[in-house]
């Protein structure tokens, strides 16, 4: 089974530093046939990063969310259909999007639906409290296409990794709720604790 490692840039890297980061990454990156690396970058950088990673094996892009609506009269929205051919994945339901931008179950389910319709694979961030309600809002076809990602509910746990038994229990529960799908873990991963 291929592993997926997702690097979410969030809104941390200023435009002036993108080229330096990409240079450093491409200079040290060593591909592995068993690992897919997914860079989740802000919309502003997607095209620029796509051009720089085109020759890197096993590296793909993800959008940091998409519009829950199709193309149309939605000012400020980026429809998933516009990202086809640019990204392979979308990151949806992230705790920060729910907390700071008030995304709710309906809008998250819409982002999953739009991503799948555009041929993009949604990485759906779930915590234990949200899991049942959000999964119930998804169509079976959408559920079969997504990658579930266990993300702790509070901000501190997003920065500091939970104990491995807690992560394994949460991932097993999430996997069982999604038909046995493999689960990503997102929270406090560092070079020291990645193993």
Coordinates of N, CA, C and O in Angstrom, one line a residue:
X1 N 0.8 -1.2 0.0 CA 0.0 0.0 0.0 C 0.9 1.2 0.0 O 1.8 1.4 0.8
X2 N 0.6 2.2 -0.9 CA 1.3 3.4 -0.9 C 1.0 4.4 0.2 O -0.2 4.5 0.5
X3 N 2.0 4.9 0.8 CA 1.7 5.9 1.9 C 1.6 7.3 1.3 O 2.2 7.6 0.2
X4 N 0.9 8.2 2.0 CA 0.8 9.6 1.5 C 1.3 10.5 2.7 O 0.9 10.3 3.8
X5 N 2.2 11.4 2.3 CA 2.7 12.4 3.3 C 2.2 13.7 2.7 O 2.5 14.1 1.6
X6 N 1.4 14.5 3.6 CA 0.9 15.7 3.2 C 1.6 16.9 3.9 O 1.6 16.8 5.1
X7 N 2.1 17.8 3.2 CA 2.7 19.0 3.8 C 1.8 20.2 3.5 O 1.8 20.7 2.4
X8 N 1.2 20.6 4.5 CA 0.2 21.8 4.4 C 1.0 23.0 4.8 O 1.4 23.3 5.9
X9 N 1.2 23.9 3.8 CA 1.9 25.2 4.0 C 1.0 26.1 4.8 O 1.6 27.1 5.3
X10 N -0.3 25.9 4.9 CA -1.2 26.9 5.5 C -0.9 28.3 4.9 O -0.8 28.4 3.7
X11 N -0.8 29.3 5.7 CA -0.5 30.7 5.2 C 0.8 31.1 5.8 O 1.0 32.3 6.2
X12 N 1.8 30.2 5.9 CA 3.0 30.5 6.6 C 4.1 31.0 5.7 O 5.0 31.8 6.1
X13 N 4.1 30.7 4.4 CA 5.3 31.0 3.5 C 4.9 32.2 2.7 O 4.0 32.2 1.9
X14 N 5.7 33.3 2.9 CA 5.4 34.5 2.1 C 5.8 34.3 0.7 O 6.7 33.6 0.4
X15 N 5.2 35.1 -0.2 CA 5.5 34.9 -1.7 C 7.0 35.0 -2.0 O 7.5 34.3 -2.8
X16 N 7.7 35.9 -1.3 CA 9.1 36.1 -1.6 C 10.0 34.9 -1.3 O 11.1 34.7 -1.8
X17 N 9.4 33.9 -0.5 CA 10.2 32.8 0.0 C 9.9 31.5 -0.7 O 10.5 30.4 -0.4
X18 N 8.9 31.5 -1.6 CA 8.4 30.3 -2.2 C 9.5 29.7 -3.1 O 9.8 28.5 -3.0
X19 N 10.2 30.5 -3.9 CA 11.3 30.0 -4.8 C 12.4 29.3 -3.9 O 12.9 28.2 -4.3
X20 N 12.8 29.9 -2.8 CA 13.8 29.4 -2.0 C 13.4 28.0 -1.4 O 14.2 27.1 -1.4
X21 N 12.1 27.9 -1.0 CA 11.6 26.7 -0.4 C 11.7 25.6 -1.5 O 12.1 24.5 -1.2
X22 N 11.2 25.9 -2.6 CA 11.1 24.9 -3.7 C 12.5 24.5 -4.1 O 12.7 23.3 -4.4
X23 N 13.4 25.4 -4.2 CA 14.8 25.1 -4.5 C 15.4 24.1 -3.5 O 16.0 23.1 -3.8
X24 N 15.2 24.4 -2.2 CA 15.7 23.6 -1.1 C 15.0 22.2 -1.2 O 15.7 21.1 -1.0
X25 N 13.7 22.2 -1.4 CA 13.0 20.9 -1.4 C 13.4 20.0 -2.6 O 13.8 18.9 -2.4
X26 N 13.5 20.6 -3.8 CA 13.9 19.8 -4.9 C 15.3 19.3 -4.9 O 15.7 18.3 -5.4
X27 N 16.2 20.1 -4.2 CA 17.6 19.7 -4.0 C 17.8 18.6 -3.0 O 18.8 17.9 -3.1
X28 N 16.9 18.4 -2.1 CA 17.1 17.3 -1.1 C 16.0 16.2 -1.2 O 16.2 15.1 -0.6
X29 N 15.0 16.4 -2.0 CA 13.9 15.4 -2.1 C 14.5 14.1 -2.8 O 15.1 14.2 -3.8
X30 N 14.1 13.0 -2.2 CA 14.4 11.7 -2.8 C 13.2 10.9 -2.9 O 12.6 10.5 -1.9
X31 N 12.7 10.6 -4.2 CA 11.4 9.9 -4.3 C 11.5 8.5 -3.9 O 12.5 7.9 -3.9
X32 N 10.3 8.0 -3.5 CA 10.2 6.6 -3.2 C 8.9 6.1 -3.8 O 7.8 6.8 -3.7
X33 N 8.9 5.0 -4.5 CA 7.8 4.5 -5.2 C 6.6 4.2 -4.2 O 5.5 4.1 -4.7
X34 N 6.9 4.0 -3.0 CA 5.9 3.7 -2.0 C 5.3 4.9 -1.2 O 4.5 4.7 -0.4
X35 N 5.8 6.1 -1.6 CA 5.3 7.3 -0.9 C 4.9 8.4 -1.9 O 5.7 8.8 -2.7
X36 N 3.7 8.9 -1.7 CA 3.2 10.0 -2.5 C 3.3 11.2 -1.6 O 2.8 11.3 -0.5
X37 N 4.1 12.3 -2.0 CA 4.2 13.5 -1.3 C 3.2 14.5 -1.9 O 3.1 14.7 -3.1
X38 N 2.4 15.1 -1.0 CA 1.4 16.1 -1.5 C 1.6 17.4 -0.8 O 1.7 17.5 0.4
X39 N 1.9 18.4 -1.6 CA 2.1 19.8 -1.2 C 0.8 20.5 -1.2 O 0.2 20.7 -2.3
X40 N 0.3 21.0 -0.1 CA -0.9 21.7 0.0 C -0.6 23.2 0.2 O -0.2 23.6 1.2
X41 N -0.7 23.9 -0.9 CA -0.3 25.3 -1.0 C -1.4 26.2 -1.2 O -2.4 25.9 -1.8
X42 N -1.3 27.5 -0.8 CA -2.3 28.5 -1.1 C -2.6 28.7 -2.6 O -1.7 28.4 -3.4
X43 N -3.8 29.0 -2.9 CA -4.2 29.2 -4.3 C -3.2 30.1 -5.1 O -2.9 29.9 -6.2
X44 N -2.7 31.2 -4.4 CA -1.8 32.1 -5.1 C -0.6 31.4 -5.6 O 0.0 31.9 -6.7
X45 N -0.1 30.3 -5.0 CA 1.1 29.7 -5.5 C 0.9 28.4 -6.4 O 1.9 27.9 -6.8
X46 N -0.3 28.0 -6.5 CA -0.5 26.7 -7.2 C 0.1 26.6 -8.6 O 0.9 25.6 -8.8
X47 N -0.1 27.5 -9.4 CA 0.5 27.4 -10.8 C 2.1 27.5 -10.7 O 2.8 26.8 -11.4
X48 N 2.6 28.4 -9.9 CA 4.0 28.6 -9.8 C 4.7 27.3 -9.2 O 5.7 26.8 -9.7
X49 N 4.1 26.7 -8.2 CA 4.6 25.5 -7.6 C 4.5 24.3 -8.6 O 5.4 23.5 -8.8
X50 N 3.3 24.2 -9.3 CA 3.1 23.2 -10.3 C 4.2 23.1 -11.3 O 4.7 22.1 -11.7
X51 N 4.7 24.3 -11.8 CA 5.7 24.4 -12.8 C 7.1 23.9 -12.2 O 7.9 23.3 -12.9
X52 N 7.3 24.1 -10.9 CA 8.6 23.7 -10.3 C 8.7 22.3 -10.0 O 9.8 21.7 -9.9
X53 N 7.5 21.6 -9.7 CA 7.6 20.2 -9.3 C 7.2 19.2 -10.4 O 7.2 18.0 -10.2
X54 N 7.0 19.7 -11.6 CA 6.5 18.9 -12.7 C 7.5 17.7 -12.9 O 7.0 16.6 -13.3
X55 N 8.8 17.8 -12.7 CA 9.7 16.7 -12.9 C 10.0 15.9 -11.7 O 10.8 15.0 -11.7
X56 N 9.4 16.3 -10.5 CA 9.7 15.5 -9.3 C 8.7 14.3 -9.2 O 7.5 14.5 -9.2
X57 N 9.3 13.1 -9.2 CA 8.5 11.9 -9.1 C 7.8 11.8 -7.7 O 8.3 12.2 -6.7
X58 N 6.5 11.3 -7.8 CA 5.7 11.1 -6.6 C 5.4 12.3 -5.8 O 5.2 12.3 -4.6
X59 N 5.4 13.5 -6.4 CA 5.0 14.7 -5.8 C 3.8 15.3 -6.5 O 3.8 15.4 -7.7
X60 N 2.8 15.6 -5.7 CA 1.5 16.2 -6.3 C 1.1 17.4 -5.5 O 1.7 17.7 -4.4
X61 N 0.1 18.1 -6.0 CA -0.4 19.3 -5.4 C -1.8 19.1 -4.9 O -2.6 18.3 -5.4
X62 N -2.1 19.8 -3.8 CA -3.5 19.8 -3.3 C -3.8 21.3 -3.1 O -3.0 22.1 -2.6
X63 N -5.1 21.6 -3.3 CA -5.6 22.9 -3.0 C -6.0 23.0 -1.5 O -6.5 21.9 -1.0
X64 N -5.9 24.1 -0.9 CA -6.3 24.2 0.5 C -7.8 24.5 0.6 O -8.2 25.5 1.3
X65 N -8.6 23.7 0.0 CA -10.0 23.9 0.0 C -10.5 24.4 -1.4 O -9.7 24.7 -2.2
X66 N -11.8 24.2 -1.6 CA -12.4 24.7 -2.9 C -13.8 25.2 -2.5 O -14.3 25.0 -1.4
X67 N -14.4 25.8 -3.5 CA -15.8 26.2 -3.4 C -16.7 25.0 -3.2 O -16.6 24.0 -3.9
X68 N -17.7 25.2 -2.4 CA -18.7 24.1 -2.3 C -19.8 24.2 -3.4 O -20.7 23.4 -3.5
X69 N -19.6 25.1 -4.3 CA -20.5 25.4 -5.4 C -19.8 25.2 -6.8 O -18.6 25.3 -6.9
X70 N -20.6 24.9 -7.8 CA -20.0 24.8 -9.2 C -19.6 26.2 -9.7 O -19.9 27.2 -9.0
X71 N -19.0 26.3 -10.8 CA -18.7 27.6 -11.4 C -20.0 28.4 -11.5 O -21.0 27.9 -11.9
X72 N -19.9 29.7 -11.3 CA -21.1 30.6 -11.4 C -20.9 31.8 -10.6 O -19.8 32.3 -10.3
X73 N -22.0 32.4 -10.2 CA -22.0 33.7 -9.5 C -21.6 33.6 -8.0 O -22.4 34.0 -7.2
X74 N -20.4 33.2 -7.7 CA -19.9 33.1 -6.3 C -18.6 33.9 -6.2 O -17.5 33.3 -6.2
X75 N -18.7 35.2 -5.9 CA -17.6 36.0 -5.9 C -16.6 35.5 -4.8 O -16.9 35.1 -3.7
X76 N -15.3 35.5 -5.3 CA -14.2 35.0 -4.4 C -14.0 33.5 -4.3 O -13.1 33.1 -3.6
X77 N -14.9 32.8 -4.9 CA -14.8 31.3 -4.8 C -13.9 30.7 -5.9 O -13.8 31.3 -7.0
X78 N -13.3 29.6 -5.6 CA -12.5 28.9 -6.6 C -13.2 27.5 -6.8 O -13.0 26.6 -5.9
X79 N -13.9 27.3 -7.9 CA -14.5 26.0 -8.2 C -13.5 24.9 -8.4 O -12.4 25.1 -9.0
X80 N -13.8 23.7 -7.9 CA -12.9 22.6 -8.1 C -12.7 22.3 -9.5 O -11.6 21.9 -9.9
X81 N -13.7 22.5 -10.4 CA -13.5 22.2 -11.8 C -12.4 23.0 -12.4 O -11.8 22.6 -13.4
X82 N -12.1 24.2 -11.9 CA -11.0 25.0 -12.4 C -9.7 24.5 -12.1 O -8.7 24.9 -12.7
X83 N -9.6 23.6 -11.1 CA -8.3 23.1 -10.6 C -7.9 21.8 -11.3 O -6.8 21.3 -11.1
X84 N -8.8 21.2 -12.0 CA -8.5 19.9 -12.7 C -7.3 20.1 -13.6 O -7.2 21.1 -14.4
X85 N -6.3 19.2 -13.5 CA -5.1 19.3 -14.3 C -4.0 20.1 -13.6 O -2.8 20.1 -14.0
X86 N -4.4 20.8 -12.6 CA -3.4 21.6 -11.8 C -3.1 20.9 -10.5 O -1.9 20.8 -10.1
X87 N -4.1 20.4 -9.8 CA -3.9 19.7 -8.5 C -4.5 18.3 -8.7 O -5.4 18.0 -9.6
X88 N -4.1 17.4 -7.8 CA -4.7 16.0 -7.8 C -5.6 15.9 -6.6 O -6.5 15.0 -6.6
X89 N -5.4 16.7 -5.5 CA -6.1 16.6 -4.3 C -6.7 17.9 -3.8 O -6.2 19.0 -4.3
X90 N -7.7 17.8 -3.0 CA -8.1 19.0 -2.3 C -8.2 18.7 -0.8 O -8.5 17.6 -0.4
X91 N -7.8 19.7 0.0 CA -7.9 19.5 1.5 C -9.1 20.2 2.0 O -9.3 21.4 1.8
X92 N -10.0 19.4 2.5 CA -11.3 20.0 2.9 C -11.6 19.6 4.4 O -11.2 18.6 4.9
X93 N -12.4 20.5 5.0 CA -12.9 20.3 6.4 C -11.8 20.5 7.5 O -12.0 20.1 8.6
X94 N -10.7 21.2 7.1 CA -9.7 21.4 8.1 C -10.2 22.2 9.3 O -11.0 23.1 9.2
X95 N -9.7 21.8 10.5 CA -10.2 22.5 11.7 C -10.1 24.0 11.6 O -11.0 24.7 12.1
X96 N -9.0 24.5 11.1 CA -8.8 26.0 11.0 C -9.9 26.6 10.1 O -10.3 27.7 10.3
X97 N -10.2 25.9 9.0 CA -11.3 26.4 8.1 C -12.6 26.4 8.8 O -13.4 27.4 8.7
X98 N -12.9 25.4 9.6 CA -14.1 25.3 10.4 C -14.2 26.4 11.4 O -15.2 27.1 11.6
X99 N -13.0 26.6 12.1 CA -13.0 27.5 13.3 C -12.9 29.0 12.8 O -13.7 29.8 13.3
X100 N -12.0 29.3 11.9 CA -11.8 30.7 11.6 C -12.7 31.2 10.5 O -13.1 32.4 10.4
X101 N -13.1 30.3 9.6 CA -13.9 30.7 8.4 C -15.4 30.2 8.5 O -16.1 30.3 7.5
X102 N -15.7 29.5 9.6 CA -17.0 29.1 9.9 C -17.6 28.1 8.8 O -18.8 28.1 8.5
X103 N -16.7 27.3 8.3 CA -17.2 26.2 7.4 C -18.0 25.2 8.2 O -17.6 24.9 9.3
X104 N -19.1 24.8 7.6 CA -20.0 23.9 8.4 C -20.1 22.5 7.6 O -19.5 22.4 6.5
X105 N -20.9 21.6 8.1 CA -21.0 20.3 7.5 C -21.5 20.4 6.1 O -21.0 19.7 5.2
X106 N -22.5 21.3 5.9 CA -23.1 21.4 4.5 C -22.0 21.9 3.5 O -21.9 21.4 2.4
X107 N -21.2 22.9 3.9 CA -20.2 23.5 3.0 C -19.1 22.5 2.8 O -18.5 22.4 1.7
X108 N -18.7 21.8 3.8 CA -17.7 20.7 3.7 C -18.1 19.6 2.8 O -17.4 19.2 1.9
X109 N -19.3 19.2 3.0 CA -19.9 18.1 2.1 C -20.0 18.6 0.6 O -19.7 17.9 -0.3
X110 N -20.3 19.9 0.4 CA -20.3 20.5 -0.9 C -18.9 20.5 -1.5 O -18.7 20.2 -2.7
X111 N -17.9 20.8 -0.7 CA -16.5 20.8 -1.2 C -16.1 19.3 -1.6 O -15.4 19.2 -2.7
X112 N -16.5 18.4 -0.9 CA -16.2 17.0 -1.2 C -16.9 16.6 -2.5 O -16.2 16.1 -3.4
X113 N -18.1 16.9 -2.6 CA -18.9 16.6 -3.8 C -18.3 17.3 -5.1 O -18.2 16.7 -6.1
X114 N -18.0 18.6 -5.0 CA -17.4 19.3 -6.1 C -16.0 18.8 -6.5 O -15.7 18.7 -7.7
X115 N -15.3 18.4 -5.5 CA -13.9 17.8 -5.8 C -14.1 16.5 -6.5 O -13.4 16.3 -7.6
X116 N -14.9 15.6 -6.1 CA -15.1 14.3 -6.7 C -15.6 14.5 -8.1 O -15.2 13.9 -9.1
X117 N -16.6 15.4 -8.3 CA -17.2 15.7 -9.6 C -16.1 16.2 -10.6 O -16.2 16.0 -11.8
X118 N -15.1 16.9 -10.1 CA -14.0 17.4 -10.9 C -12.9 16.4 -11.1 O -11.9 16.7 -11.8
X119 N -13.0 15.3 -10.5 CA -12.0 14.2 -10.7 C -10.8 14.4 -9.7 O -9.7 13.9 -10.0
X120 N -11.0 15.2 -8.7 CA -9.9 15.5 -7.7 C -10.3 14.6 -6.4 O -11.4 14.4 -6.1
X121 N -9.2 14.2 -5.7 CA -9.4 13.3 -4.6 C -9.4 14.2 -3.3 O -8.4 14.8 -3.0
X122 N -10.6 14.3 -2.6 CA -10.6 15.1 -1.4 C -9.9 14.4 -0.2 O -10.1 13.2 0.0
X123 N -9.1 15.1 0.5 CA -8.5 14.7 1.8 C -9.4 15.4 2.8 O -9.4 16.6 3.0
X124 N -10.2 14.6 3.4 CA -11.3 15.1 4.4 C -10.8 15.0 5.8 O -10.6 13.9 6.3
X125 N -10.6 16.2 6.4 CA -10.1 16.3 7.8 C -11.3 16.0 8.7 O -12.3 16.7 8.6
X126 N -11.1 15.1 9.6 CA -12.2 14.8 10.6 C -11.6 14.6 12.0 O -10.5 14.1 12.2
X127 N -12.4 15.0 13.0 CA -12.1 14.7 14.3 C -13.3 13.9 14.9 O -14.3 13.7 14.2
X128 N -13.1 13.4 16.0 CA -14.1 12.4 16.6 C -15.4 13.0 16.7 O -16.5 12.4 16.5
X129 N -15.5 14.3 17.1 CA -16.8 14.9 17.3 C -17.6 15.2 16.1 O -18.8 15.2 16.0
X130 N -16.9 15.5 15.0 CA -17.5 15.8 13.7 C -17.8 14.6 12.8 O -18.6 14.6 11.9
X131 N -17.0 13.5 13.0 CA -17.0 12.4 12.2 C -18.4 11.9 11.7 O -18.7 11.8 10.5
X132 N -19.2 11.5 12.6 CA -20.5 10.9 12.3 C -21.4 11.8 11.5 O -22.0 11.4 10.5
X133 N -21.5 13.1 11.9 CA -22.4 14.0 11.2 C -21.9 14.3 9.8 O -22.7 14.4 8.8
X134 N -20.6 14.5 9.6 CA -20.1 14.8 8.3 C -20.2 13.6 7.4 O -20.6 13.7 6.2
X135 N -19.8 12.4 7.9 CA -19.9 11.3 7.0 C -21.3 11.0 6.6 O -21.6 10.5 5.5
X136 N -22.3 11.3 7.4 CA -23.7 11.0 7.1 C -24.2 12.0 6.0 O -25.1 11.7 5.3
X137 N -23.5 13.1 5.9 CA -23.9 14.1 4.9 C -23.3 13.8 3.5 O -23.6 14.5 2.5
X138 N -22.5 12.8 3.4 CA -21.8 12.5 2.1 C -22.5 11.4 1.4 O -23.1 10.5 2.0
X139 N -22.5 11.5 0.0 CA -23.0 10.4 -0.8 C -22.1 9.2 -0.8 O -20.9 9.4 -0.6
X140 N -22.6 8.0 -1.0 CA -21.7 6.8 -1.0 C -20.6 7.0 -2.0 O -19.4 6.6 -1.7
X141 N -20.9 7.5 -3.2 CA -19.8 7.7 -4.2 C -18.7 8.6 -3.8 O -17.6 8.4 -4.0
X142 N -19.1 9.7 -3.1 CA -18.1 10.7 -2.6 C -17.3 10.0 -1.5 O -16.1 10.2 -1.5
X143 N -18.0 9.3 -0.6 CA -17.2 8.6 0.5 C -16.2 7.7 -0.1 O -15.1 7.6 0.5
X144 N -16.5 7.0 -1.1 CA -15.5 6.0 -1.7 C -14.3 6.7 -2.3 O -13.3 6.0 -2.5
X145 N -14.4 7.9 -2.7 CA -13.3 8.6 -3.3 C -12.4 9.4 -2.4 O -11.3 9.7 -2.7
X146 N -12.8 9.6 -1.2 CA -12.0 10.5 -0.3 C -11.0 9.8 0.5 O -11.0 8.5 0.6
X147 N -10.0 10.5 1.0 CA -9.0 10.1 1.9 C -9.3 10.7 3.2 O -9.3 11.9 3.4
X148 N -9.7 9.8 4.2 CA -10.0 10.4 5.5 C -8.7 10.8 6.3 O -7.7 10.0 6.2
X149 N -8.7 11.9 6.9 CA -7.6 12.3 7.7 C -8.0 12.7 9.1 O -8.9 13.5 9.3
X150 N -7.5 12.0 10.1 CA -7.8 12.3 11.5 C -7.0 13.5 11.9 O -5.8 13.5 11.8
X151 N -7.7 14.5 12.3 CA -7.1 15.7 12.8 C -7.7 16.1 14.1 O -8.9 16.1 14.3
X152 N -6.9 16.2 15.2 CA -7.4 16.5 16.5 C -8.3 17.8 16.5 O -8.1 18.7 15.7
X153 N -9.2 17.8 17.4 CA -10.2 18.9 17.5 C -9.7 20.2 18.0 O -10.2 21.3 17.6
X154 N -8.6 20.2 18.8 CA -8.2 21.5 19.3 C -6.8 21.9 18.7 O -6.0 21.1 18.3
X155 N -6.6 23.2 18.7 CA -5.4 23.8 18.1 C -4.1 23.3 18.7 O -3.1 23.1 18.0
X156 N -4.1 23.1 20.0 CA -2.8 22.6 20.6 C -2.4 21.3 20.1 O -1.3 21.0 19.8
X157 N -3.4 20.4 19.9 CA -3.1 19.0 19.4 C -2.7 19.1 18.0 O -2.0 18.1 17.5
X158 N -3.1 20.1 17.2 CA -2.6 20.2 15.9 C -1.1 20.5 15.8 O -0.5 20.2 14.8
X159 N -0.6 21.1 16.8 CA 0.8 21.5 16.9 C 1.7 20.4 17.6 O 2.9 20.3 17.4
X160 N 1.1 19.7 18.5 CA 1.8 18.7 19.3 C 1.2 17.3 19.1 O 0.0 17.1 19.3
X161 N 2.0 16.4 18.6 CA 1.4 15.1 18.3 C 0.9 14.4 19.6 O 1.4 14.5 20.6
X162 N -0.2 13.7 19.4 CA -0.9 12.9 20.4 C 0.0 11.7 20.6 O 0.8 11.3 19.8
X163 N -0.3 11.0 21.7 CA 0.4 9.7 22.0 C 0.0 8.7 20.9 O -1.1 8.7 20.3
X164 N 0.9 7.8 20.5 CA 0.7 6.9 19.4 C -0.5 6.0 19.6 O -1.3 5.7 18.7
X165 N -0.8 5.6 20.9 CA -2.0 4.7 21.1 C -3.3 5.5 20.8 O -4.3 5.0 20.3
X166 N -3.3 6.8 21.2 CA -4.5 7.7 20.9 C -4.7 7.8 19.4 O -5.8 7.8 18.9
X167 N -3.6 8.1 18.7 CA -3.7 8.2 17.3 C -4.2 7.0 16.6 O -5.1 7.0 15.8
X168 N -3.6 5.8 17.1 CA -4.1 4.5 16.5 C -5.5 4.2 16.7 O -6.3 3.8 15.9
X169 N -6.0 4.5 18.0 CA -7.4 4.3 18.3 C -8.3 5.2 17.5 O -9.4 4.8 16.9
X170 N -8.0 6.5 17.3 CA -8.8 7.4 16.5 C -8.8 7.0 15.1 O -9.8 7.0 14.4
X171 N -7.6 6.6 14.5 CA -7.5 6.2 13.1 C -8.3 4.9 12.9 O -9.0 4.8 11.9
X172 N -8.3 4.0 13.8 CA -9.0 2.8 13.7 C -10.5 3.0 13.7 O -11.3 2.5 12.9
X173 N -11.0 3.9 14.5 CA -12.4 4.3 14.6 C -12.8 5.0 13.3 O -13.9 4.7 12.7
X174 N -12.0 5.9 12.8 CA -12.3 6.6 11.6 C -12.3 5.6 10.4 O -13.1 5.7 9.5
X175 N -11.3 4.7 10.3 CA -11.2 3.7 9.3 C -12.5 2.9 9.3 O -13.1 2.6 8.2
X176 N -12.9 2.4 10.4 CA -14.1 1.6 10.5 C -15.4 2.4 10.0 O -16.3 1.8 9.4
X177 N -15.4 3.7 10.3 CA -16.5 4.5 9.9 C -16.5 4.8 8.4 O -17.5 5.3 7.8
X178 N -15.4 4.6 7.7 CA -15.3 4.9 6.3 C -15.1 3.6 5.4 O -14.4 3.7 4.4
X179 N -15.5 2.5 5.9 CA -15.5 1.3 5.2 C -14.1 0.7 5.1 O -13.7 0.0 4.1
X180 N -13.3 0.9 6.1 CA -11.9 0.3 6.2 C -10.9 1.1 5.4 O -9.8 0.5 5.1
X181 N -11.2 2.3 5.0 CA -10.2 3.1 4.3 C -9.0 3.5 5.1 O -9.1 3.7 6.3
X182 N -7.8 3.5 4.5 CA -6.6 3.9 5.3 C -6.8 5.4 5.7 O -7.5 6.2 5.0
X183 N -6.2 5.8 6.8 CA -6.4 7.1 7.4 C -5.1 7.8 7.5 O -4.1 7.3 8.0
X184 N -5.1 9.1 7.1 CA -3.9 10.0 7.3 C -4.0 10.5 8.8 O -5.1 10.7 9.3
X185 N -2.9 10.8 9.3 CA -2.9 11.5 10.6 C -2.3 12.9 10.4 O -1.3 13.1 9.8
X186 N -3.0 13.9 10.9 CA -2.6 15.3 10.8 C -2.6 16.0 12.1 O -3.6 16.3 12.6
X187 N -1.4 16.2 12.7 CA -1.3 16.9 13.9 C 0.0 16.8 14.6 O 0.4 15.7 15.0
X188 N 0.8 17.8 14.6 CA 2.0 17.9 15.3 C 3.1 16.9 14.8 O 3.9 16.4 15.6
X189 N 3.1 16.7 13.5 CA 4.1 15.8 13.0 C 5.4 16.6 12.8 O 5.4 17.6 12.1
X190 N 6.5 16.1 13.3 CA 7.8 16.7 13.1 C 8.8 15.6 12.7 O 8.5 14.4 12.8
X191 N 10.0 16.0 12.3 CA 11.0 15.0 11.9 C 11.4 14.1 13.1 O 11.7 12.9 12.9
X192 N 11.2 14.6 14.3 CA 11.6 13.8 15.5 C 10.5 12.7 15.8 O 10.8 11.6 16.3
X193 N 9.2 13.0 15.5 CA 8.2 12.0 15.9 C 7.5 11.3 14.7 O 6.6 10.6 14.9
X194 N 8.0 11.6 13.5 CA 7.3 11.1 12.3 C 7.2 9.6 12.3 O 6.2 9.0 11.8
X195 N 8.2 8.9 12.8 CA 8.2 7.4 12.7 C 7.0 6.9 13.5 O 6.4 5.9 13.1

